[in-house]
């Protein structure tokens, strides 16, 4: 693969030299851009020796044999390693202050970022907001990891190890999912579709749900090698290939099937579960008697499957809920994160044509912040969710 490596200013830049060596040994063709900051930590000569070619650095240099647009067209993948806080900020805001940032804006190649910085800079809301923005655009992240820093401090912000960066490169395909096998050995439990709550043998109460998004997530997780159990309410979409599908009707059946499927590493609650059921289901069809008024239905609360599994003794390591909202989409999702005790909430605005439709516009809400994803086909949303989950399990 044609790989453009952008080295920005961090003391971890020396590790990128090892990464370049590993990448070339694995058969990749590597070119490099060394930013001004990067050149403070590693020399052009060292980068040139390891890539076996010229090192690009100056946007305006007359001697550059290749213009920034041509350079932007060349790579099949761009790896920004190490990515400083400044580099992330420029990427997020589309600034073109040097060759590296200009090439990043001018290229359509998928980008993988390996950040390295002091924990305080990493945790700063400005950096986290930039990261959320970049993730929302499909930029992949490898690391950082937790550990000792160059200065006597430790925490999150340490550059990923070179071999792990190479593994991340082959696993992750930003914006399109991660490589096969990234979730091998993991058990993922997914709910999908509506539940039907019977009134009598012929009538029921239900939420609107086609099951398209939940089924696509099950398929995307299976494509990454996870063993997937899909607990589905009544839907007309086809069972995804390679997934164990368990069909249920009611919320109580869905909860029982989910609990029976534990233990699991991942739980994605994509089902539109009915919040209430009819307290006493009629055993015979209720008759419309001439002259009699409409019956009054006595309702009972259904169990909350997401909240139950979030607080379960065998809680899956990563619990992801959905929030279908028609207004204040992100605000309601943030409240739901706390209320349900889950790790992520995928909020979608269902005020338009999302329900039953083929596309979805979602926001990924976590304790770290909010990622706004563009409107995408439901399969693409599913691949991105699966790729983000794989990323979570890699770190
Ligand atoms: O509370 P609300 O229905 O808005 O929450 C939506 C999220 O909770 C979804 O992930 C849905 O699958 C899950 N849920 C559940 N059991 C319920 C209600 C919702 O698992 N009874």
mmCIF file of C-alpha atoms and ligand atoms in Angstrom:
data_model
loop_
_atom_site.group_PDB
_atom_site.id
_atom_site.type_symbol
_atom_site.label_atom_id
_atom_site.label_comp_id
_atom_site.label_asym_id
_atom_site.label_seq_id
_atom_site.Cartn_x
_atom_site.Cartn_y
_atom_site.Cartn_z
ATOM 1 C CA UNK A 1 0.000 0.000 0.000
ATOM 2 C CA UNK A 2 1.150 3.575 -0.704
ATOM 3 C CA UNK A 3 1.491 5.096 2.727
ATOM 4 C CA UNK A 4 2.104 8.753 3.475
ATOM 5 C CA UNK A 5 3.431 9.209 7.003
ATOM 6 C CA UNK A 6 3.103 12.674 8.531
ATOM 7 C CA UNK A 7 5.437 13.214 11.467
ATOM 8 C CA UNK A 8 4.469 16.144 13.679
ATOM 9 C CA UNK A 9 6.068 17.581 16.777
ATOM 10 C CA UNK A 10 6.310 15.186 19.673
ATOM 11 C CA UNK A 11 9.158 13.531 21.489
ATOM 12 C CA UNK A 12 7.544 10.230 20.411
ATOM 13 C CA UNK A 13 8.600 10.923 16.785
ATOM 14 C CA UNK A 14 11.567 8.583 17.208
ATOM 15 C CA UNK A 15 9.102 5.688 17.451
ATOM 16 C CA UNK A 16 7.725 6.599 14.016
ATOM 17 C CA UNK A 17 11.121 5.746 12.565
ATOM 18 C CA UNK A 18 10.626 2.211 13.830
ATOM 19 C CA UNK A 19 7.076 2.201 12.470
ATOM 20 C CA UNK A 20 8.337 3.212 9.002
ATOM 21 C CA UNK A 21 10.850 0.390 9.124
ATOM 22 C CA UNK A 22 8.172 -2.129 10.077
ATOM 23 C CA UNK A 23 5.764 -0.785 7.445
ATOM 24 C CA UNK A 24 8.358 -1.124 4.685
ATOM 25 C CA UNK A 25 9.295 -4.600 5.869
ATOM 26 C CA UNK A 26 5.579 -5.463 5.597
ATOM 27 C CA UNK A 27 5.660 -4.394 1.944
ATOM 28 C CA UNK A 28 4.248 -0.860 2.151
ATOM 29 C CA UNK A 29 5.702 1.949 0.055
ATOM 30 C CA UNK A 30 6.332 4.887 2.390
ATOM 31 C CA UNK A 31 6.752 8.617 1.811
ATOM 32 C CA UNK A 32 7.006 11.087 4.655
ATOM 33 C CA UNK A 33 6.220 14.671 5.504
ATOM 34 C CA UNK A 34 8.179 16.032 8.426
ATOM 35 C CA UNK A 35 6.616 19.138 9.992
ATOM 36 C CA UNK A 36 8.664 21.904 11.527
ATOM 37 C CA UNK A 37 7.788 20.551 14.980
ATOM 38 C CA UNK A 38 8.603 17.004 13.921
ATOM 39 C CA UNK A 39 12.035 18.123 12.713
ATOM 40 C CA UNK A 40 12.802 19.251 16.252
ATOM 41 C CA UNK A 41 12.714 15.624 17.361
ATOM 42 C CA UNK A 42 13.969 13.528 14.413
ATOM 43 C CA UNK A 43 16.242 14.534 11.539
ATOM 44 C CA UNK A 44 15.307 14.646 7.865
ATOM 45 C CA UNK A 45 18.307 12.447 7.198
ATOM 46 C CA UNK A 46 17.008 9.711 9.485
ATOM 47 C CA UNK A 47 13.533 9.818 7.898
ATOM 48 C CA UNK A 48 15.017 9.827 4.380
ATOM 49 C CA UNK A 49 17.224 6.873 5.204
ATOM 50 C CA UNK A 50 14.310 4.842 6.515
ATOM 51 C CA UNK A 51 11.751 5.721 3.825
ATOM 52 C CA UNK A 52 14.360 5.425 1.102
ATOM 53 C CA UNK A 53 13.087 8.606 -0.550
ATOM 54 C CA UNK A 54 12.860 12.378 -0.238
ATOM 55 C CA UNK A 55 11.306 13.873 2.887
ATOM 56 C CA UNK A 56 8.723 16.534 2.140
ATOM 57 C CA UNK A 57 8.418 19.487 4.455
ATOM 58 C CA UNK A 58 8.048 22.861 2.739
ATOM 59 C CA UNK A 59 4.801 23.962 1.127
ATOM 60 C CA UNK A 60 6.584 26.624 -0.891
ATOM 61 C CA UNK A 61 9.903 24.981 -1.662
ATOM 62 C CA UNK A 62 10.811 25.436 -5.327
ATOM 63 C CA UNK A 63 12.990 22.367 -5.152
ATOM 64 C CA UNK A 64 10.097 20.130 -4.057
ATOM 65 C CA UNK A 65 9.834 17.783 -7.013
ATOM 66 C CA UNK A 66 6.165 17.231 -6.295
ATOM 67 C CA UNK A 67 3.403 19.781 -5.650
ATOM 68 C CA UNK A 68 1.177 19.450 -2.610
ATOM 69 C CA UNK A 69 -1.791 18.437 -4.743
ATOM 70 C CA UNK A 70 0.167 15.673 -6.443
ATOM 71 C CA UNK A 71 1.476 14.569 -3.069
ATOM 72 C CA UNK A 72 -2.089 14.535 -1.738
ATOM 73 C CA UNK A 73 -3.181 12.248 -4.608
ATOM 74 C CA UNK A 74 -0.380 9.743 -4.154
ATOM 75 C CA UNK A 75 -1.205 7.834 -0.929
ATOM 76 C CA UNK A 76 -3.794 5.117 -0.435
ATOM 77 C CA UNK A 77 -3.618 5.802 3.302
ATOM 78 C CA UNK A 78 -2.260 8.638 5.414
ATOM 79 C CA UNK A 79 -0.889 7.972 8.873
ATOM 80 C CA UNK A 80 -0.341 10.980 11.118
ATOM 81 C CA UNK A 81 2.162 9.724 13.685
ATOM 82 C CA UNK A 82 2.813 11.180 16.089
ATOM 83 C CA UNK A 83 -0.090 13.604 15.931
ATOM 84 C CA UNK A 84 0.449 16.551 18.264
ATOM 85 C CA UNK A 85 -2.430 18.503 19.839
ATOM 86 C CA UNK A 86 -1.672 21.276 17.369
ATOM 87 C CA UNK A 87 -1.849 18.871 14.413
ATOM 88 C CA UNK A 88 -5.242 17.548 15.593
ATOM 89 C CA UNK A 89 -6.539 21.106 15.996
ATOM 90 C CA UNK A 90 -5.428 22.064 12.489
ATOM 91 C CA UNK A 91 -6.939 18.907 11.012
ATOM 92 C CA UNK A 92 -10.232 19.454 12.831
ATOM 93 C CA UNK A 93 -10.529 23.031 11.643
ATOM 94 C CA UNK A 94 -9.199 22.544 8.123
ATOM 95 C CA UNK A 95 -6.301 24.960 8.578
ATOM 96 C CA UNK A 96 -3.612 24.862 5.919
ATOM 97 C CA UNK A 97 -0.649 26.482 7.561
ATOM 98 C CA UNK A 98 2.031 24.107 6.274
ATOM 99 C CA UNK A 99 2.583 21.261 3.814
ATOM 100 C CA UNK A 100 1.228 18.562 6.166
ATOM 101 C CA UNK A 101 -2.070 20.291 6.932
ATOM 102 C CA UNK A 102 -2.524 21.316 3.279
ATOM 103 C CA UNK A 103 -1.990 17.753 2.036
ATOM 104 C CA UNK A 104 -4.435 16.461 4.676
ATOM 105 C CA UNK A 105 -7.093 18.867 3.424
ATOM 106 C CA UNK A 106 -6.370 18.157 -0.235
ATOM 107 C CA UNK A 107 -6.350 14.358 0.029
ATOM 108 C CA UNK A 108 -9.273 11.952 -0.142
ATOM 109 C CA UNK A 109 -7.238 9.070 1.289
ATOM 110 C CA UNK A 110 -8.441 7.581 4.593
ATOM 111 C CA UNK A 111 -6.518 8.912 7.557
ATOM 112 C CA UNK A 112 -5.285 7.083 10.640
ATOM 113 C CA UNK A 113 -4.078 9.238 13.509
ATOM 114 C CA UNK A 114 -1.724 8.169 16.325
ATOM 115 C CA UNK A 115 -1.739 10.970 18.899
ATOM 116 C CA UNK A 116 1.029 11.624 21.392
ATOM 117 C CA UNK A 117 0.935 14.364 23.975
ATOM 118 C CA UNK A 118 0.952 15.225 27.645
ATOM 119 C CA UNK A 119 -2.109 13.803 29.512
ATOM 120 C CA UNK A 120 -3.402 17.277 30.396
ATOM 121 C CA UNK A 121 -3.286 18.314 26.741
ATOM 122 C CA UNK A 122 -4.958 15.053 25.703
ATOM 123 C CA UNK A 123 -7.731 15.451 28.253
ATOM 124 C CA UNK A 124 -8.312 19.140 27.541
ATOM 125 C CA UNK A 125 -11.867 19.756 26.275
ATOM 126 C CA UNK A 126 -10.435 21.536 23.213
ATOM 127 C CA UNK A 127 -8.461 18.430 22.173
ATOM 128 C CA UNK A 128 -11.368 16.113 22.973
ATOM 129 C CA UNK A 129 -13.742 18.261 20.905
ATOM 130 C CA UNK A 130 -11.294 18.158 17.979
ATOM 131 C CA UNK A 131 -11.039 14.378 18.269
ATOM 132 C CA UNK A 132 -14.818 13.997 18.334
ATOM 133 C CA UNK A 133 -15.047 16.149 15.217
ATOM 134 C CA UNK A 134 -12.405 14.103 13.406
ATOM 135 C CA UNK A 135 -13.957 10.789 14.397
ATOM 136 C CA UNK A 136 -17.280 12.059 13.118
ATOM 137 C CA UNK A 137 -15.654 12.538 9.724
ATOM 138 C CA UNK A 138 -14.382 8.964 9.710
ATOM 139 C CA UNK A 139 -10.784 9.593 10.795
ATOM 140 C CA UNK A 140 -9.429 6.493 12.561
ATOM 141 C CA UNK A 141 -7.485 6.634 15.816
ATOM 142 C CA UNK A 142 -4.734 4.307 17.004
ATOM 143 C CA UNK A 143 -3.995 5.040 20.633
ATOM 144 C CA UNK A 144 -2.946 6.909 22.600
ATOM 145 C CA UNK A 145 -2.243 4.456 25.373
ATOM 146 C CA UNK A 146 -1.768 5.035 29.075
ATOM 147 C CA UNK A 147 1.683 4.952 30.551
ATOM 148 C CA UNK A 148 4.844 6.830 31.395
ATOM 149 C CA UNK A 149 5.583 10.036 29.511
ATOM 150 C CA UNK A 150 8.992 11.403 28.582
ATOM 151 C CA UNK A 151 8.609 13.880 31.419
ATOM 152 C CA UNK A 152 8.099 12.359 34.895
ATOM 153 C CA UNK A 153 4.355 12.018 34.538
ATOM 154 C CA UNK A 154 2.026 9.313 33.420
ATOM 155 C CA UNK A 155 -1.495 9.001 32.062
ATOM 156 C CA UNK A 156 -3.332 8.843 28.737
ATOM 157 C CA UNK A 157 -1.469 10.405 25.857
ATOM 158 C CA UNK A 158 1.409 8.004 25.287
ATOM 159 C CA UNK A 159 2.127 7.109 21.659
ATOM 160 C CA UNK A 160 1.024 3.639 20.594
ATOM 161 C CA UNK A 161 3.844 1.103 20.119
ATOM 162 C CA UNK A 162 5.094 0.928 16.492
ATOM 163 C CA UNK A 163 4.075 -2.711 15.996
ATOM 164 C CA UNK A 164 0.588 -1.971 17.325
ATOM 165 C CA UNK A 165 0.300 0.999 14.977
ATOM 166 C CA UNK A 166 1.109 -1.284 12.056
ATOM 167 C CA UNK A 167 -1.528 -3.762 13.299
ATOM 168 C CA UNK A 168 -4.065 -0.918 13.616
ATOM 169 C CA UNK A 169 -3.295 0.112 10.064
ATOM 170 C CA UNK A 170 -4.175 -3.296 8.695
ATOM 171 C CA UNK A 171 -7.208 -3.638 10.965
ATOM 172 C CA UNK A 172 -8.851 -0.251 10.670
ATOM 173 C CA UNK A 173 -10.334 1.128 7.514
ATOM 174 C CA UNK A 174 -11.561 4.520 8.727
ATOM 175 C CA UNK A 175 -15.078 5.315 7.717
ATOM 176 C CA UNK A 176 -15.684 1.850 6.443
ATOM 177 C CA UNK A 177 -15.097 -0.438 9.363
ATOM 178 C CA UNK A 178 -12.176 -2.427 10.632
ATOM 179 C CA UNK A 179 -10.475 -5.501 9.223
ATOM 180 C CA UNK A 180 -11.735 -9.044 9.530
ATOM 181 C CA UNK A 181 -10.738 -10.585 12.811
ATOM 182 C CA UNK A 182 -10.570 -7.361 14.830
ATOM 183 C CA UNK A 183 -13.301 -8.725 17.134
ATOM 184 C CA UNK A 184 -12.377 -12.412 16.940
ATOM 185 C CA UNK A 185 -13.025 -14.179 20.229
ATOM 186 C CA UNK A 186 -15.590 -11.574 21.352
ATOM 187 C CA UNK A 187 -19.253 -12.294 21.918
ATOM 188 C CA UNK A 188 -21.591 -9.496 20.855
ATOM 189 C CA UNK A 189 -25.237 -9.408 21.845
ATOM 190 C CA UNK A 190 -27.492 -7.178 19.760
ATOM 191 C CA UNK A 191 -31.215 -6.419 20.067
ATOM 192 C CA UNK A 192 -33.152 -5.264 17.032
ATOM 193 C CA UNK A 193 -36.642 -4.565 15.777
ATOM 194 C CA UNK A 194 -39.755 -3.711 17.762
ATOM 195 C CA UNK A 195 -41.450 -5.730 20.453
ATOM 196 C CA UNK A 196 -45.113 -6.650 20.138
ATOM 197 C CA UNK A 197 -47.155 -6.442 23.314
ATOM 198 C CA UNK A 198 -50.400 -8.349 22.906
ATOM 199 C CA UNK A 199 -53.769 -6.843 23.771
ATOM 200 C CA UNK A 200 -55.586 -10.008 22.833
ATOM 201 C CA UNK A 201 -54.759 -12.901 20.445
ATOM 202 C CA UNK A 202 -55.125 -10.643 17.361
ATOM 203 C CA UNK A 203 -54.131 -7.150 18.484
ATOM 204 C CA UNK A 204 -50.899 -5.718 19.825
ATOM 205 C CA UNK A 205 -49.069 -2.507 20.770
ATOM 206 C CA UNK A 206 -45.709 -1.849 19.148
ATOM 207 C CA UNK A 207 -43.113 0.798 18.344
ATOM 208 C CA UNK A 208 -42.191 1.602 14.765
ATOM 209 C CA UNK A 209 -38.974 -0.200 13.844
ATOM 210 C CA UNK A 210 -37.856 -1.986 10.700
ATOM 211 C CA UNK A 211 -34.872 -3.663 12.394
ATOM 212 C CA UNK A 212 -32.629 -2.444 9.574
ATOM 213 C CA UNK A 213 -30.132 -0.608 11.793
ATOM 214 C CA UNK A 214 -29.893 -3.317 14.466
ATOM 215 C CA UNK A 215 -29.553 -6.109 11.904
ATOM 216 C CA UNK A 216 -26.858 -4.120 10.050
ATOM 217 C CA UNK A 217 -24.933 -3.709 13.321
ATOM 218 C CA UNK A 218 -25.122 -7.447 13.989
ATOM 219 C CA UNK A 219 -23.817 -8.112 10.458
ATOM 220 C CA UNK A 220 -21.016 -5.530 10.827
ATOM 221 C CA UNK A 221 -19.865 -7.009 14.156
ATOM 222 C CA UNK A 222 -19.899 -10.508 12.639
ATOM 223 C CA UNK A 223 -17.858 -9.209 9.692
ATOM 224 C CA UNK A 224 -15.160 -8.210 12.202
ATOM 225 C CA UNK A 225 -15.051 -11.740 13.549
ATOM 226 C CA UNK A 226 -17.294 -11.387 16.621
ATOM 227 C CA UNK A 227 -19.617 -14.239 17.566
ATOM 228 C CA UNK A 228 -22.967 -12.481 17.393
ATOM 229 C CA UNK A 229 -26.276 -13.284 19.054
ATOM 230 C CA UNK A 230 -29.081 -11.194 17.586
ATOM 231 C CA UNK A 231 -32.266 -11.067 19.634
ATOM 232 C CA UNK A 232 -34.888 -9.705 17.292
ATOM 233 C CA UNK A 233 -38.494 -8.697 17.620
ATOM 234 C CA UNK A 234 -40.860 -9.307 14.675
ATOM 235 C CA UNK A 235 -39.270 -7.836 11.510
ATOM 236 C CA UNK A 236 -39.393 -8.514 7.797
ATOM 237 C CA UNK A 237 -35.696 -7.900 7.082
ATOM 238 C CA UNK A 238 -33.616 -11.013 6.400
ATOM 239 C CA UNK A 239 -31.458 -12.638 9.068
ATOM 240 C CA UNK A 240 -27.825 -11.497 8.696
ATOM 241 C CA UNK A 241 -25.457 -14.253 7.578
ATOM 242 C CA UNK A 242 -23.229 -15.845 10.190
ATOM 243 C CA UNK A 243 -25.270 -14.578 13.120
ATOM 244 C CA UNK A 244 -27.284 -16.608 15.640
ATOM 245 C CA UNK A 245 -30.768 -15.113 15.508
ATOM 246 C CA UNK A 246 -33.265 -15.575 18.266
ATOM 247 C CA UNK A 247 -36.753 -14.343 17.564
ATOM 248 C CA UNK A 248 -38.956 -12.986 20.314
ATOM 249 C CA UNK A 249 -42.205 -11.055 20.488
ATOM 250 C CA UNK A 250 -42.475 -9.223 23.779
ATOM 251 C CA UNK A 251 -40.094 -7.111 25.887
ATOM 252 C CA UNK A 252 -40.131 -9.726 28.620
ATOM 253 C CA UNK A 253 -39.156 -12.432 26.133
ATOM 254 C CA UNK A 254 -36.419 -10.155 24.762
ATOM 255 C CA UNK A 255 -34.973 -9.613 28.237
ATOM 256 C CA UNK A 256 -35.068 -13.347 29.007
ATOM 257 C CA UNK A 257 -33.319 -14.161 25.699
ATOM 258 C CA UNK A 258 -30.650 -11.509 26.360
ATOM 259 C CA UNK A 259 -29.971 -12.742 29.887
ATOM 260 C CA UNK A 260 -29.779 -16.318 28.628
ATOM 261 C CA UNK A 261 -27.200 -15.234 26.016
ATOM 262 C CA UNK A 262 -24.813 -13.787 28.643
ATOM 263 C CA UNK A 263 -21.883 -13.626 29.134
ATOM 264 C CA UNK A 264 -21.097 -11.209 26.342
ATOM 265 C CA UNK A 265 -18.318 -8.673 25.769
ATOM 266 C CA UNK A 266 -20.483 -6.246 23.849
ATOM 267 C CA UNK A 267 -24.171 -5.365 24.144
ATOM 268 C CA UNK A 268 -25.823 -3.126 21.565
ATOM 269 C CA UNK A 269 -29.453 -2.331 22.371
ATOM 270 C CA UNK A 270 -30.853 -1.231 19.033
ATOM 271 C CA UNK A 271 -34.364 -2.597 19.553
ATOM 272 C CA UNK A 272 -37.333 -0.268 19.857
ATOM 273 C CA UNK A 273 -38.736 -1.919 22.938
ATOM 274 C CA UNK A 274 -42.292 -1.058 23.956
ATOM 275 C CA UNK A 275 -42.200 0.746 27.288
ATOM 276 C CA UNK A 276 -45.591 -0.542 28.346
ATOM 277 C CA UNK A 277 -47.641 -3.667 27.894
ATOM 278 C CA UNK A 278 -51.287 -4.385 28.547
ATOM 279 C CA UNK A 279 -51.454 -5.484 32.168
ATOM 280 C CA UNK A 280 -53.869 -8.352 31.571
ATOM 281 C CA UNK A 281 -53.813 -9.699 28.029
ATOM 282 C CA UNK A 282 -57.241 -10.993 26.996
ATOM 283 C CA UNK A 283 -57.152 -14.701 26.230
ATOM 284 C CA UNK A 284 -59.982 -14.417 23.686
ATOM 285 C CA UNK A 285 -60.422 -11.807 20.977
ATOM 286 C CA UNK A 286 -62.090 -8.745 22.487
ATOM 287 C CA UNK A 287 -65.446 -8.240 20.811
ATOM 288 C CA UNK A 288 -66.737 -4.953 19.494
ATOM 289 C CA UNK A 289 -70.217 -5.092 21.005
ATOM 290 C CA UNK A 290 -72.832 -2.831 19.430
ATOM 291 C CA UNK A 291 -73.558 0.081 21.755
ATOM 292 C CA UNK A 292 -70.611 -0.646 24.066
ATOM 293 C CA UNK A 293 -67.921 2.065 24.235
ATOM 294 C CA UNK A 294 -64.211 1.607 23.515
ATOM 295 C CA UNK A 295 -62.372 -0.561 26.037
ATOM 296 C CA UNK A 296 -59.911 1.041 28.469
ATOM 297 C CA UNK A 297 -56.562 -0.696 28.504
ATOM 298 C CA UNK A 298 -54.782 -1.052 31.792
ATOM 299 C CA UNK A 299 -51.027 -0.766 31.192
ATOM 300 C CA UNK A 300 -48.016 -2.149 33.053
ATOM 301 C CA UNK A 301 -44.366 -1.108 32.793
ATOM 302 C CA UNK A 302 -42.074 -3.322 30.757
ATOM 303 C CA UNK A 303 -38.578 -4.157 32.012
ATOM 304 C CA UNK A 304 -35.837 -1.905 30.659
ATOM 305 C CA UNK A 305 -33.466 -4.346 28.961
ATOM 306 C CA UNK A 306 -30.659 -1.832 28.457
ATOM 307 C CA UNK A 307 -30.744 -0.610 32.068
ATOM 308 C CA UNK A 308 -30.993 -4.194 33.358
ATOM 309 C CA UNK A 309 -27.948 -5.395 31.400
ATOM 310 C CA UNK A 310 -25.991 -2.225 32.265
ATOM 311 C CA UNK A 311 -26.319 -3.094 35.940
ATOM 312 C CA UNK A 312 -26.194 -6.861 35.560
ATOM 313 C CA UNK A 313 -23.785 -9.001 37.603
ATOM 314 C CA UNK A 314 -22.510 -10.286 34.238
ATOM 315 C CA UNK A 315 -22.464 -6.827 32.632
ATOM 316 C CA UNK A 316 -20.870 -6.834 29.171
ATOM 317 C CA UNK A 317 -17.691 -4.751 29.060
ATOM 318 C CA UNK A 318 -19.148 -2.320 26.516
ATOM 319 C CA UNK A 319 -22.841 -1.453 26.653
ATOM 320 C CA UNK A 320 -24.270 0.688 23.863
ATOM 321 C CA UNK A 321 -27.792 2.084 23.868
ATOM 322 C CA UNK A 322 -29.796 3.981 21.274
ATOM 323 C CA UNK A 323 -31.838 7.103 21.730
ATOM 324 C CA UNK A 324 -34.445 7.861 19.118
ATOM 325 C CA UNK A 325 -35.462 11.452 19.660
ATOM 326 C CA UNK A 326 -37.495 14.029 17.816
ATOM 327 C CA UNK A 327 -36.017 17.065 19.583
ATOM 328 C CA UNK A 328 -33.000 17.979 21.787
ATOM 329 C CA UNK A 329 -31.381 14.840 20.403
ATOM 330 C CA UNK A 330 -27.954 15.138 22.059
ATOM 331 C CA UNK A 331 -29.243 16.550 25.369
ATOM 332 C CA UNK A 332 -31.699 13.676 25.841
ATOM 333 C CA UNK A 333 -28.973 11.171 24.901
ATOM 334 C CA UNK A 334 -26.581 12.555 27.515
ATOM 335 C CA UNK A 335 -29.269 12.211 30.173
ATOM 336 C CA UNK A 336 -29.967 8.666 28.985
ATOM 337 C CA UNK A 337 -26.288 7.712 29.288
ATOM 338 C CA UNK A 338 -26.404 8.418 33.014
ATOM 339 C CA UNK A 339 -29.899 7.087 33.602
ATOM 340 C CA UNK A 340 -29.379 3.762 31.873
ATOM 341 C CA UNK A 341 -25.818 3.227 33.084
ATOM 342 C CA UNK A 342 -24.487 2.400 29.616
ATOM 343 C CA UNK A 343 -21.135 3.418 28.109
ATOM 344 C CA UNK A 344 -22.255 4.926 24.815
ATOM 345 C CA UNK A 345 -25.543 6.213 23.472
ATOM 346 C CA UNK A 346 -26.110 6.454 19.748
ATOM 347 C CA UNK A 347 -28.595 9.257 19.352
ATOM 348 C CA UNK A 348 -30.629 9.550 16.205
ATOM 349 C CA UNK A 349 -33.020 12.199 15.100
ATOM 350 C CA UNK A 350 -36.181 10.398 14.055
ATOM 351 C CA UNK A 351 -38.162 13.516 13.278
ATOM 352 C CA UNK A 352 -37.636 12.972 9.510
ATOM 353 C CA UNK A 353 -37.699 9.834 7.381
ATOM 354 C CA UNK A 354 -35.287 7.710 9.428
ATOM 355 C CA UNK A 355 -37.794 5.156 10.653
ATOM 356 C CA UNK A 356 -38.088 2.449 8.050
ATOM 357 C CA UNK A 357 -35.731 4.494 5.832
ATOM 358 C CA UNK A 358 -32.360 3.470 4.464
ATOM 359 C CA UNK A 359 -30.261 6.248 5.978
ATOM 360 C CA UNK A 360 -29.523 7.479 9.445
ATOM 361 C CA UNK A 361 -27.890 10.549 10.956
ATOM 362 C CA UNK A 362 -26.487 9.770 14.376
ATOM 363 C CA UNK A 363 -24.444 11.315 17.152
ATOM 364 C CA UNK A 364 -22.199 9.095 19.258
ATOM 365 C CA UNK A 365 -22.470 10.269 22.854
ATOM 366 C CA UNK A 366 -19.897 9.008 25.355
ATOM 367 C CA UNK A 367 -18.538 10.265 28.686
ATOM 368 C CA UNK A 368 -15.726 11.856 26.632
ATOM 369 C CA UNK A 369 -17.957 13.921 24.377
ATOM 370 C CA UNK A 370 -20.177 13.920 21.321
ATOM 371 C CA UNK A 371 -19.296 12.832 17.790
ATOM 372 C CA UNK A 372 -21.615 14.143 15.087
ATOM 373 C CA UNK A 373 -21.635 11.729 12.180
ATOM 374 C CA UNK A 374 -22.903 12.734 8.752
ATOM 375 C CA UNK A 375 -26.105 11.280 7.294
ATOM 376 C CA UNK A 376 -25.092 7.835 6.020
ATOM 377 C CA UNK A 377 -26.686 4.600 4.797
ATOM 378 C CA UNK A 378 -27.619 2.414 7.787
ATOM 379 C CA UNK A 379 -25.021 -0.192 6.722
ATOM 380 C CA UNK A 380 -22.306 2.475 6.806
ATOM 381 C CA UNK A 381 -23.459 3.667 10.236
ATOM 382 C CA UNK A 382 -23.259 0.022 11.348
ATOM 383 C CA UNK A 383 -19.710 -0.417 9.962
ATOM 384 C CA UNK A 384 -18.576 2.710 11.743
ATOM 385 C CA UNK A 385 -20.119 1.593 15.025
ATOM 386 C CA UNK A 386 -18.445 -1.813 14.670
ATOM 387 C CA UNK A 387 -15.106 -0.163 13.822
ATOM 388 C CA UNK A 388 -15.384 2.108 16.874
ATOM 389 C CA UNK A 389 -16.163 -0.908 19.035
ATOM 390 C CA UNK A 390 -13.120 -2.734 17.617
ATOM 391 C CA UNK A 391 -11.014 0.347 18.383
ATOM 392 C CA UNK A 392 -12.314 0.296 21.965
ATOM 393 C CA UNK A 393 -11.323 -3.356 22.374
ATOM 394 C CA UNK A 394 -7.880 -2.760 20.896
ATOM 395 C CA UNK A 395 -6.969 -0.143 23.477
HETATM 396 O O1 LIG B 1 -35.806 4.900 27.272
HETATM 397 P P1 LIG B 1 -35.707 4.766 25.793
HETATM 398 O O2 LIG B 1 -36.686 3.795 25.218
HETATM 399 O O3 LIG B 1 -35.724 6.066 25.051
HETATM 400 O O4 LIG B 1 -34.240 4.161 25.565
HETATM 401 C C1 LIG B 1 -33.802 3.668 24.338
HETATM 402 C C2 LIG B 1 -32.727 2.654 24.531
HETATM 403 O O5 LIG B 1 -33.092 1.740 25.573
HETATM 404 C C3 LIG B 1 -32.531 1.789 23.322
HETATM 405 O O6 LIG B 1 -31.176 1.371 23.308
HETATM 406 C C4 LIG B 1 -33.474 0.622 23.586
HETATM 407 O O7 LIG B 1 -33.072 -0.534 22.885
HETATM 408 C C5 LIG B 1 -33.349 0.447 25.068
HETATM 409 N N1 LIG B 1 -34.541 -0.029 25.747
HETATM 410 C C6 LIG B 1 -34.560 -1.285 26.321
HETATM 411 N N2 LIG B 1 -35.650 -1.713 26.999
HETATM 412 C C7 LIG B 1 -36.738 -0.928 27.138
HETATM 413 C C8 LIG B 1 -36.739 0.354 26.558
HETATM 414 C C9 LIG B 1 -35.642 0.771 25.872
HETATM 415 O O8 LIG B 1 -33.564 -2.016 26.188
HETATM 416 N N3 LIG B 1 -37.775 -1.369 27.806
#
